[in-house]
Coordinates of C-alpha atoms in Angstrom, one line a residue:
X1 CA 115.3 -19.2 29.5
X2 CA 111.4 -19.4 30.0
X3 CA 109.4 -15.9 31.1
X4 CA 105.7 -16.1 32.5
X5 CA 102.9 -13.7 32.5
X6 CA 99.7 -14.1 34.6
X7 CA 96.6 -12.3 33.9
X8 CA 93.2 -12.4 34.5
X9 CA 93.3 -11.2 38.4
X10 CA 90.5 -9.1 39.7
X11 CA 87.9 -8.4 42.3
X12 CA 84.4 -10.5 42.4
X13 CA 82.0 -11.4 45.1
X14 CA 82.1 -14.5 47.1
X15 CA 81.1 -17.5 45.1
X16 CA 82.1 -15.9 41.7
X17 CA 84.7 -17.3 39.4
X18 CA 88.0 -16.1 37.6
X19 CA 90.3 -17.5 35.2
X20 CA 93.6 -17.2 35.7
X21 CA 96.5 -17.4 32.6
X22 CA 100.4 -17.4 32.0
X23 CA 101.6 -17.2 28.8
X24 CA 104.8 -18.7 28.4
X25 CA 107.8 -17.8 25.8
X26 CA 111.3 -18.6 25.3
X27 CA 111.8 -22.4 26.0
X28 CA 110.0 -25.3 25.2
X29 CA 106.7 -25.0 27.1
X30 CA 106.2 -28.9 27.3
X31 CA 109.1 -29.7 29.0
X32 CA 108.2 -28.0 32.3
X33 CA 106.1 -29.2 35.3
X34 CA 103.4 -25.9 35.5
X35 CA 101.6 -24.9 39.0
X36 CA 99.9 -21.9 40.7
X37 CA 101.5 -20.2 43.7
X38 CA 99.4 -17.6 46.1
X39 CA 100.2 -15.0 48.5
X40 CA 97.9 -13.4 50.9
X41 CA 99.2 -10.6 52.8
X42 CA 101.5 -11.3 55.8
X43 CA 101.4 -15.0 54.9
X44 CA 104.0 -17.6 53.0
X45 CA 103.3 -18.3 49.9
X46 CA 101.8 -21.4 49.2
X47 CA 101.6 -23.8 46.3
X48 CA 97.6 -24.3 44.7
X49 CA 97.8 -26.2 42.3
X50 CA 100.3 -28.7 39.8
X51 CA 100.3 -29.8 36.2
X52 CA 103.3 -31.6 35.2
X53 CA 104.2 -32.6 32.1
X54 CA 103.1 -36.0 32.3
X55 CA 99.9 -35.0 32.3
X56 CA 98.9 -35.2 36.5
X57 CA 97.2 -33.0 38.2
X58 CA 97.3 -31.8 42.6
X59 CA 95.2 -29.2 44.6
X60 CA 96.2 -28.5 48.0
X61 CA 92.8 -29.2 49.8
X62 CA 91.3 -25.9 50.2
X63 CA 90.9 -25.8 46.7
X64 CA 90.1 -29.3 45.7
X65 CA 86.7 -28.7 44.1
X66 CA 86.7 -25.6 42.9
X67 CA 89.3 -24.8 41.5
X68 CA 90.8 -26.7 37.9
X69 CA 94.4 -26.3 36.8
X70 CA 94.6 -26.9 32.8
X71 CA 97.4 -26.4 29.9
X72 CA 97.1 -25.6 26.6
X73 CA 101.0 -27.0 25.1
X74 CA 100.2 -25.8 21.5
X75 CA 99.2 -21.9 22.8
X76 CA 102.2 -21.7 25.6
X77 CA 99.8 -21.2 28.3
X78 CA 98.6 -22.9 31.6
X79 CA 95.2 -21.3 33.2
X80 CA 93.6 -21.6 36.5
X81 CA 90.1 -21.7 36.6
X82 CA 88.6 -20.5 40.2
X83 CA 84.8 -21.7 41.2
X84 CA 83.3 -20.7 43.8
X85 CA 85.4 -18.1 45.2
X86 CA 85.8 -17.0 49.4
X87 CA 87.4 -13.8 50.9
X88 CA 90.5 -16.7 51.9
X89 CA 91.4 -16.9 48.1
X90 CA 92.4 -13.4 48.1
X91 CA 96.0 -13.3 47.6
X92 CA 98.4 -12.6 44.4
X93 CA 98.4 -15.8 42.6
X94 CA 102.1 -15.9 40.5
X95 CA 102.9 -18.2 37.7
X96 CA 105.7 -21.2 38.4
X97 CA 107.5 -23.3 35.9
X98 CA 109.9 -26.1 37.2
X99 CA 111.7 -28.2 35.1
X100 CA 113.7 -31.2 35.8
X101 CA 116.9 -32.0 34.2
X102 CA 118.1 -35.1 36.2
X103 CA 117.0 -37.1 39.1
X104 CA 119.8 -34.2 41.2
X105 CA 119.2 -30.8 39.1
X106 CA 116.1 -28.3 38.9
X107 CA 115.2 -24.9 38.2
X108 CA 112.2 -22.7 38.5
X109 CA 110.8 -19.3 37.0
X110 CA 108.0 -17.1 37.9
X111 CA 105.4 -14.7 36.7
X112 CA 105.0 -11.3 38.1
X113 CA 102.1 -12.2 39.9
X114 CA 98.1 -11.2 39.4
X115 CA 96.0 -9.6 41.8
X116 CA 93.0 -11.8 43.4
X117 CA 90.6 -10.2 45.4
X118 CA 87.3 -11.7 46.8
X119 CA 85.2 -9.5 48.6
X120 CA 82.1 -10.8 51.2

């Protein structure tokens, strides 16, 4: 059983930056593909960002740019580092861990989500 925490949410001006983390605990970290999820109000949530772990990395394109997904394997933790920041990143962004056990058979887990506003 793996639990995530995010942190690191707040409010900046547009064009500012935050960094995003989720500490992991109670599984084997490495095993586990790692991404960002966001939710803005009244909208689905959507995926940001992907680090498996193979070592790839994916943006959806709105992001592509300014935002990096990284993970440290020896601290537990995966962080999101947000550049240049607009009022349409302002959502809360929640921690997911997938892992594969087969080619037929996967699971996910979540974080409880961090606050991201972006004010104009």
């Amino acid at each position: 059983q793996l639990q995530l925490v995010e942190s690191g949410g707040g409010v900046v001006q547009s064009g500012g930056s935050l960094r995003l983390s989720c500490a992991a605990s109670g599984s084997i970290f490495s095993w586990y593909d790692m991404g960002w999820y966001r939710q803005a109000p009244g909208k689905q949530r959507e995926l940001v960002a992907t680090f498996t772990s193979g070592g790839s990395t994916n943006y959806v394109d709105s992001v592509k740019g300014r935002f990096t997904i990284s993970r440290d394997n020896a601290k537990n933790t995966v962080y999101l580092q947000m550049n240049s920041l607009k009022p349409e990143d302002t959502a809360v962004y929640y921690c997911n861990a997938r892992i594969a056990g087969s080619a037929s058979w996967s699971r996910d887990y979540w974080g409880q989500g961090t606050q991201v506003t972006v004010s104009s």
